[in-house]
C-alpha cells in the first residue's frame, strides 16, 4: 500500500466471525499519533456503511471496527482521511 497503491502489498484481511463481523485484531495505522488523528480516522471509518462502531487507540496506533463493513471499505476510508495502513494489518 505504498504511495503508488501497490495491490500486491495489500494488508491481510481482518479475521471475521462466522456471521461476517470483524473478530478483532484491527488495522494498524502507523501515523495516528494524536487526538486530531484519532478523531479524523474515527470519523472517516464511522461514515462507512455497515460499521457499527470504531475505536482508535493512539498509543497502539490501532483502529478496531465492529460491524460487517468490508476490509476494503474501512481501509479506503482510512486512506481517504490521509493515513497509511501498515502492511500486514
mmCIF file with all atom_site columns, C-alpha atoms in Angstrom:
data_model
loop_
_atom_site.group_PDB
_atom_site.id
_atom_site.type_symbol
_atom_site.label_atom_id
_atom_site.label_alt_id
_atom_site.label_comp_id
_atom_site.label_asym_id
_atom_site.label_entity_id
_atom_site.label_seq_id
_atom_site.pdbx_PDB_ins_code
_atom_site.Cartn_x
_atom_site.Cartn_y
_atom_site.Cartn_z
_atom_site.occupancy
_atom_site.B_iso_or_equiv
_atom_site.pdbx_formal_charge
_atom_site.auth_seq_id
_atom_site.auth_comp_id
_atom_site.auth_asym_id
_atom_site.auth_atom_id
_atom_site.pdbx_PDB_model_num
ATOM 1  C CA . UNK A 1 1  ? 0.000   0.000   0.000  1.00 0.00 ? 1  UNK A CA 1
ATOM 2  C CA . UNK A 1 2  ? 2.777   2.465   -0.539 1.00 0.00 ? 2  UNK A CA 1
ATOM 3  C CA . UNK A 1 3  ? 2.292   5.803   -2.237 1.00 0.00 ? 3  UNK A CA 1
ATOM 4  C CA . UNK A 1 4  ? 1.683   4.006   -5.530 1.00 0.00 ? 4  UNK A CA 1
ATOM 5  C CA . UNK A 1 5  ? -1.079  1.845   -4.092 1.00 0.00 ? 5  UNK A CA 1
ATOM 6  C CA . UNK A 1 6  ? 0.673   -1.400  -4.953 1.00 0.00 ? 6  UNK A CA 1
ATOM 7  C CA . UNK A 1 7  ? -2.088  -4.010  -4.622 1.00 0.00 ? 7  UNK A CA 1
ATOM 8  C CA . UNK A 1 8  ? 0.465   -6.826  -4.161 1.00 0.00 ? 8  UNK A CA 1
ATOM 9  C CA . UNK A 1 9  ? 1.424   -5.371  -0.761 1.00 0.00 ? 9  UNK A CA 1
ATOM 10 C CA . UNK A 1 10 ? -2.148  -5.143  0.430  1.00 0.00 ? 10 UNK A CA 1
ATOM 11 C CA . UNK A 1 11 ? -2.790  -5.821  4.135  1.00 0.00 ? 11 UNK A CA 1
ATOM 12 C CA . UNK A 1 12 ? -4.117  -9.228  5.024  1.00 0.00 ? 12 UNK A CA 1
ATOM 13 C CA . UNK A 1 13 ? -7.882  -9.366  5.616  1.00 0.00 ? 13 UNK A CA 1
ATOM 14 C CA . UNK A 1 14 ? -9.068  -8.916  9.163  1.00 0.00 ? 14 UNK A CA 1
ATOM 15 C CA . UNK A 1 15 ? -10.284 -12.048 10.916 1.00 0.00 ? 15 UNK A CA 1
ATOM 16 C CA . UNK A 1 16 ? -14.062 -12.447 10.788 1.00 0.00 ? 16 UNK A CA 1
ATOM 17 C CA . UNK A 1 17 ? -16.612 -14.337 12.849 1.00 0.00 ? 17 UNK A CA 1
ATOM 18 C CA . UNK A 1 18 ? -18.903 -16.842 11.162 1.00 0.00 ? 18 UNK A CA 1
ATOM 19 C CA . UNK A 1 19 ? -21.583 -14.144 10.779 1.00 0.00 ? 19 UNK A CA 1
ATOM 20 C CA . UNK A 1 20 ? -19.177 -11.801 8.974  1.00 0.00 ? 20 UNK A CA 1
ATOM 21 C CA . UNK A 1 21 ? -18.420 -9.403  11.830 1.00 0.00 ? 21 UNK A CA 1
ATOM 22 C CA . UNK A 1 22 ? -14.909 -8.201  12.490 1.00 0.00 ? 22 UNK A CA 1
ATOM 23 C CA . UNK A 1 23 ? -13.276 -10.526 15.024 1.00 0.00 ? 23 UNK A CA 1
ATOM 24 C CA . UNK A 1 24 ? -10.577 -8.330  16.448 1.00 0.00 ? 24 UNK A CA 1
ATOM 25 C CA . UNK A 1 25 ? -7.030  -7.612  15.533 1.00 0.00 ? 25 UNK A CA 1
ATOM 26 C CA . UNK A 1 26 ? -7.916  -4.303  13.963 1.00 0.00 ? 26 UNK A CA 1
ATOM 27 C CA . UNK A 1 27 ? -5.942  -2.290  11.464 1.00 0.00 ? 27 UNK A CA 1
ATOM 28 C CA . UNK A 1 28 ? -2.519  -0.788  12.184 1.00 0.00 ? 28 UNK A CA 1
ATOM 29 C CA . UNK A 1 29 ? -2.272  2.887   11.195 1.00 0.00 ? 29 UNK A CA 1
ATOM 30 C CA . UNK A 1 30 ? 1.294   3.919   11.958 1.00 0.00 ? 30 UNK A CA 1
ATOM 31 C CA . UNK A 1 31 ? 0.802   7.664   11.580 1.00 0.00 ? 31 UNK A CA 1
ATOM 32 C CA . UNK A 1 32 ? -2.046  8.008   14.103 1.00 0.00 ? 32 UNK A CA 1
ATOM 33 C CA . UNK A 1 33 ? -0.188  9.953   16.759 1.00 0.00 ? 33 UNK A CA 1
ATOM 34 C CA . UNK A 1 34 ? -2.551  12.480  18.348 1.00 0.00 ? 34 UNK A CA 1
ATOM 35 C CA . UNK A 1 35 ? -6.160  13.192  19.267 1.00 0.00 ? 35 UNK A CA 1
ATOM 36 C CA . UNK A 1 36 ? -6.677  15.019  15.966 1.00 0.00 ? 36 UNK A CA 1
ATOM 37 C CA . UNK A 1 37 ? -5.582  11.902  14.090 1.00 0.00 ? 37 UNK A CA 1
ATOM 38 C CA . UNK A 1 38 ? -7.817  9.776   16.285 1.00 0.00 ? 38 UNK A CA 1
ATOM 39 C CA . UNK A 1 39 ? -10.808 11.983  15.550 1.00 0.00 ? 39 UNK A CA 1
ATOM 40 C CA . UNK A 1 40 ? -10.145 12.141  11.785 1.00 0.00 ? 40 UNK A CA 1
ATOM 41 C CA . UNK A 1 41 ? -9.729  8.388   11.394 1.00 0.00 ? 41 UNK A CA 1
ATOM 42 C CA . UNK A 1 42 ? -12.647 7.622   13.710 1.00 0.00 ? 42 UNK A CA 1
ATOM 43 C CA . UNK A 1 43 ? -14.991 9.933   11.802 1.00 0.00 ? 43 UNK A CA 1
ATOM 44 C CA . UNK A 1 44 ? -13.878 8.564   8.428  1.00 0.00 ? 44 UNK A CA 1
ATOM 45 C CA . UNK A 1 45 ? -14.370 4.931   9.432  1.00 0.00 ? 45 UNK A CA 1
ATOM 46 C CA . UNK A 1 46 ? -17.651 5.664   11.232 1.00 0.00 ? 46 UNK A CA 1
ATOM 47 C CA . UNK A 1 47 ? -19.035 7.013   7.948  1.00 0.00 ? 47 UNK A CA 1
ATOM 48 C CA . UNK A 1 48 ? -18.514 3.647   6.218  1.00 0.00 ? 48 UNK A CA 1
ATOM 49 C CA . UNK A 1 49 ? -21.713 1.715   5.614  1.00 0.00 ? 49 UNK A CA 1
ATOM 50 C CA . UNK A 1 50 ? -22.148 -1.261  7.954  1.00 0.00 ? 50 UNK A CA 1
ATOM 51 C CA . UNK A 1 51 ? -19.659 -0.007  10.569 1.00 0.00 ? 51 UNK A CA 1
ATOM 52 C CA . UNK A 1 52 ? -21.394 -0.259  13.948 1.00 0.00 ? 52 UNK A CA 1
ATOM 53 C CA . UNK A 1 53 ? -18.584 1.327   15.976 1.00 0.00 ? 53 UNK A CA 1
ATOM 54 C CA . UNK A 1 54 ? -14.925 2.227   15.757 1.00 0.00 ? 54 UNK A CA 1
ATOM 55 C CA . UNK A 1 55 ? -12.243 2.601   18.417 1.00 0.00 ? 55 UNK A CA 1
ATOM 56 C CA . UNK A 1 56 ? -8.963  4.325   17.579 1.00 0.00 ? 56 UNK A CA 1
ATOM 57 C CA . UNK A 1 57 ? -6.200  3.747   20.139 1.00 0.00 ? 57 UNK A CA 1
ATOM 58 C CA . UNK A 1 58 ? -3.424  6.302   19.641 1.00 0.00 ? 58 UNK A CA 1
ATOM 59 C CA . UNK A 1 59 ? -0.745  4.679   21.806 1.00 0.00 ? 59 UNK A CA 1
ATOM 60 C CA . UNK A 1 60 ? -1.184  1.362   19.976 1.00 0.00 ? 60 UNK A CA 1
ATOM 61 C CA . UNK A 1 61 ? -1.845  3.054   16.597 1.00 0.00 ? 61 UNK A CA 1
ATOM 62 C CA . UNK A 1 62 ? -4.737  0.659   16.158 1.00 0.00 ? 62 UNK A CA 1
ATOM 63 C CA . UNK A 1 63 ? -8.188  1.023   14.598 1.00 0.00 ? 63 UNK A CA 1
ATOM 64 C CA . UNK A 1 64 ? -10.720 -1.558  15.766 1.00 0.00 ? 64 UNK A CA 1
ATOM 65 C CA . UNK A 1 65 ? -14.055 -1.868  13.995 1.00 0.00 ? 65 UNK A CA 1
ATOM 66 C CA . UNK A 1 66 ? -17.337 -3.536  14.915 1.00 0.00 ? 66 UNK A CA 1
ATOM 67 C CA . UNK A 1 67 ? -19.748 -4.363  12.130 1.00 0.00 ? 67 UNK A CA 1
ATOM 68 C CA . UNK A 1 68 ? -19.794 -6.152  8.797  1.00 0.00 ? 68 UNK A CA 1
ATOM 69 C CA . UNK A 1 69 ? -18.166 -3.465  6.647  1.00 0.00 ? 69 UNK A CA 1
ATOM 70 C CA . UNK A 1 70 ? -15.655 -4.809  4.159  1.00 0.00 ? 70 UNK A CA 1
ATOM 71 C CA . UNK A 1 71 ? -11.950 -4.579  4.868  1.00 0.00 ? 71 UNK A CA 1
ATOM 72 C CA . UNK A 1 72 ? -11.529 -2.676  1.606  1.00 0.00 ? 72 UNK A CA 1
ATOM 73 C CA . UNK A 1 73 ? -14.108 -0.047  2.600  1.00 0.00 ? 73 UNK A CA 1
ATOM 74 C CA . UNK A 1 74 ? -12.526 0.520   6.012  1.00 0.00 ? 74 UNK A CA 1
ATOM 75 C CA . UNK A 1 75 ? -9.011  0.719   4.575  1.00 0.00 ? 75 UNK A CA 1
ATOM 76 C CA . UNK A 1 76 ? -10.169 3.087   1.825  1.00 0.00 ? 76 UNK A CA 1
ATOM 77 C CA . UNK A 1 77 ? -11.781 5.378   4.416  1.00 0.00 ? 77 UNK A CA 1
ATOM 78 C CA . UNK A 1 78 ? -8.569  5.488   6.426  1.00 0.00 ? 78 UNK A CA 1
ATOM 79 C CA . UNK A 1 79 ? -6.563  6.285   3.312  1.00 0.00 ? 79 UNK A CA 1
ATOM 80 C CA . UNK A 1 80 ? -9.022  8.952   2.134  1.00 0.00 ? 80 UNK A CA 1
ATOM 81 C CA . UNK A 1 81 ? -8.617  10.595  5.539  1.00 0.00 ? 81 UNK A CA 1
ATOM 82 C CA . UNK A 1 82 ? -4.908  10.883  4.693  1.00 0.00 ? 82 UNK A CA 1
ATOM 83 C CA . UNK A 1 83 ? -3.451  7.997   6.697  1.00 0.00 ? 83 UNK A CA 1
ATOM 84 C CA . UNK A 1 84 ? -1.498  4.953   5.608  1.00 0.00 ? 84 UNK A CA 1
ATOM 85 C CA . UNK A 1 85 ? -2.495  1.462   6.686  1.00 0.00 ? 85 UNK A CA 1
ATOM 86 C CA . UNK A 1 86 ? 0.525   -0.569  7.800  1.00 0.00 ? 86 UNK A CA 1
ATOM 87 C CA . UNK A 1 87 ? 1.450   -3.536  5.646  1.00 0.00 ? 87 UNK A CA 1
ATOM 88 C CA . UNK A 1 88 ? 0.200   -6.820  7.033  1.00 0.00 ? 88 UNK A CA 1
ATOM 89 C CA . UNK A 1 89 ? -2.654  -5.252  9.022  1.00 0.00 ? 89 UNK A CA 1
#
